[in-house]
Short mmCIF file of C-alpha atoms in Angstrom, two decimals:
data_model
loop_
_atom_site.label_atom_id
_atom_site.label_comp_id
_atom_site.label_asym_id
_atom_site.label_seq_id
_atom_site.Cartn_x
_atom_site.Cartn_y
_atom_site.Cartn_z
CA MET A 16 0.00 0.00 0.00
CA LYS A 17 1.31 3.50 -0.88
CA VAL A 18 0.47 6.66 0.97
CA SER A 19 1.49 10.14 -0.13
CA GLU A 20 3.78 12.08 2.17
CA ILE A 21 2.63 15.59 3.00
CA LYS A 22 5.37 18.21 3.06
CA VAL A 23 4.94 21.77 4.27
CA TYR A 24 7.53 24.47 3.65
CA TYR A 25 7.90 28.04 4.73
CA THR A 26 10.86 30.14 3.62
CA ASN A 27 11.65 33.53 5.05
CA LYS A 28 14.32 35.17 2.92
CA ASN A 29 13.99 38.61 4.49
CA GLN A 30 16.28 38.91 7.51
CA GLU A 31 14.93 42.33 8.51
CA LYS A 32 11.84 41.99 10.69
CA ILE A 33 9.24 44.72 11.00
CA LYS A 34 7.50 45.04 14.37
CA ILE A 35 3.84 46.00 14.25
CA GLU A 36 2.86 48.36 17.05
CA ASN A 37 -0.11 50.34 15.72
CA SER A 38 -2.59 50.67 12.86
CA HIS A 39 -0.76 53.57 11.21
CA GLN A 40 2.31 51.37 10.88
CA LEU A 41 0.09 48.63 9.44
CA TYR A 42 -1.31 51.07 6.89
CA ASP A 43 2.19 52.15 5.80
CA LEU A 44 3.20 48.51 5.40
CA ALA A 45 0.00 47.65 3.52
CA ILE A 46 0.48 50.51 1.07
CA SER A 47 4.05 49.34 0.45
CA ILE A 48 2.89 45.85 -0.62
CA TRP A 49 -0.13 47.01 -2.61
CA ASN A 50 -0.10 47.75 -6.32
CA MET A 51 -1.18 51.38 -6.27
CA LYS A 52 -2.09 51.21 -9.96
CA THR A 53 -4.88 48.73 -9.22
CA ILE A 54 -5.91 49.68 -5.68
CA GLU A 55 -9.05 51.38 -6.97
CA LEU A 56 -9.74 48.84 -9.73
CA GLN A 57 -10.81 45.77 -7.80
CA GLU A 58 -10.96 44.42 -4.28
CA GLU A 59 -8.02 42.41 -2.99
CA VAL A 60 -7.35 40.70 0.32
CA LYS A 61 -3.90 40.16 1.80
CA VAL A 62 -3.00 38.61 5.13
CA LEU A 63 0.04 39.50 7.24
CA TYR A 64 1.44 36.74 9.40
CA LEU A 65 3.28 37.66 12.60
CA ASN A 66 5.26 35.85 15.27
CA ARG A 67 4.48 36.12 18.98
CA ASN A 68 6.45 39.40 19.22
CA ASN A 69 4.37 40.99 16.44
CA LEU A 70 7.28 40.77 14.03
CA VAL A 71 6.09 40.30 10.45
CA LEU A 72 6.94 36.88 9.03
CA GLY A 73 5.48 37.76 5.64
CA TYR A 74 2.25 38.30 3.75
CA TYR A 75 -0.01 36.20 1.58
CA SER A 76 -2.12 37.53 -1.30
CA LEU A 77 -5.30 35.69 -0.45
CA ALA A 78 -7.78 36.80 -3.09
CA LYS A 79 -8.69 39.20 -5.87
CA GLY A 80 -12.30 39.96 -6.53
CA GLY A 81 -14.47 42.24 -8.57
CA ILE A 82 -15.39 45.86 -8.23
CA SER A 83 -17.28 45.48 -4.96
CA ALA A 84 -16.63 42.05 -3.50
CA CYS A 85 -14.00 39.42 -2.87
CA CYS A 86 -14.28 35.80 -1.78
CA VAL A 87 -12.42 35.22 1.49
CA ASP A 88 -11.67 31.64 2.49
CA ILE A 89 -11.12 31.62 6.25
CA ARG A 90 -9.74 28.07 6.14
CA LEU A 91 -7.03 29.25 3.76
CA ILE A 92 -6.13 32.17 6.06
CA LEU A 93 -5.76 29.82 9.01
CA SER A 94 -4.01 26.99 7.20
CA THR A 95 -1.43 29.44 5.86
CA ALA A 96 -0.92 30.79 9.38
CA LEU A 97 -0.27 27.29 10.67
CA LYS A 98 2.10 26.49 7.81
CA ALA A 99 4.08 29.67 8.52
CA ASN A 100 4.11 28.89 12.24
CA ALA A 101 2.51 32.29 12.83
CA SER A 102 1.10 33.35 16.18
CA ALA A 103 -0.96 36.26 14.90
CA ILE A 104 -2.61 37.57 11.74
CA VAL A 105 -3.73 40.85 10.22
CA VAL A 106 -6.29 40.86 7.41
CA ILE A 107 -6.07 43.76 4.97
CA HIS A 108 -8.30 44.66 2.06
CA ASN A 109 -8.79 47.64 -0.16
CA HIS A 110 -12.31 48.84 0.14
CA HIS A 111 -14.60 48.88 -2.76
CA PRO A 112 -12.83 51.15 -5.19
CA SER A 113 -15.12 53.92 -3.89
CA SER A 114 -12.24 55.30 -1.76
CA ASN A 115 -14.48 55.00 1.30
CA PRO A 116 -12.66 53.17 4.12
CA ASN A 117 -15.78 52.56 6.24
CA PRO A 118 -16.48 48.83 6.52
CA SER A 119 -19.65 47.32 5.15
CA LYS A 120 -21.92 45.03 7.15
CA SER A 121 -20.32 42.04 5.41
CA ASP A 122 -16.87 43.33 6.49
CA TRP A 123 -18.05 43.37 10.12
CA ASN A 124 -19.52 39.86 9.77
CA LEU A 125 -16.36 38.51 8.15
CA THR A 126 -14.19 40.04 10.86
CA GLU A 127 -16.27 38.38 13.55
CA LYS A 128 -16.05 35.00 11.79
CA ILE A 129 -12.28 35.26 11.42
CA GLN A 130 -11.94 36.31 15.06
CA ASN A 131 -13.94 33.28 16.23
CA ALA A 132 -11.94 30.92 14.01
CA CYS A 133 -8.64 32.34 15.30
CA LYS A 134 -9.71 31.73 18.89
CA LEU A 135 -10.19 28.04 18.12
CA LEU A 136 -6.57 27.76 16.94
CA ASP A 137 -5.11 30.04 19.59
CA LEU A 138 -4.10 32.63 16.98
CA VAL A 139 -4.21 36.33 17.78
CA PHE A 140 -6.30 38.33 15.31
CA VAL A 141 -4.45 41.64 15.60
CA ASP A 142 -6.48 43.74 13.18
CA HIS A 143 -8.57 43.93 10.04
CA LEU A 144 -7.52 46.97 8.04
CA VAL A 145 -9.67 48.47 5.28
CA LEU A 146 -7.53 50.72 3.13
CA THR A 147 -7.78 53.27 0.37
CA LYS A 148 -5.02 55.28 -1.30
CA GLU A 149 -5.35 58.06 1.25
CA THR A 150 -6.63 56.55 4.48
CA TYR A 151 -7.76 53.44 6.35
CA PHE A 152 -10.17 51.98 8.88
CA SER A 153 -8.83 49.79 11.68
CA PHE A 154 -11.16 47.41 13.51
CA ALA A 155 -8.65 47.29 16.38
CA ASP A 156 -8.68 51.08 16.72
CA LYS A 157 -12.45 50.87 17.12
CA GLU A 158 -11.90 48.35 19.93
CA PHE A 159 -13.60 45.52 18.06
CA PHE A 160 -11.01 43.04 19.35
CA LEU A 161 -11.47 43.65 23.10
#
């Protein structure tokens, strides 16, 4: 009988670690990894993975959607966190190319679902950032994660 071996790899080539301490710093980092030419074209979701000291391990481009929506697979967010041996995550998405950073009802619902899923795996859900070219909304700043 033959059984396939499962192999999981994570490579961190960047020796410089960025420590996340606040939402403004998250926004600056998010803007640096976003393609500014397409930020207002379609929704995208990226996830930052952090170690237990809030040092960034890396990011994962989770999904690209249409003009006003994007499919977010929570299982993929969490499985990637486990593969990277992350202790914490930050979800980031550009908000509906309208340049309005205020979260929609579905953004609030998604954030709650991700938060509940993270608790099951003992992962810290640091923040969900909604960004535009000029500004952002931080769920953590609004004390959603207390």
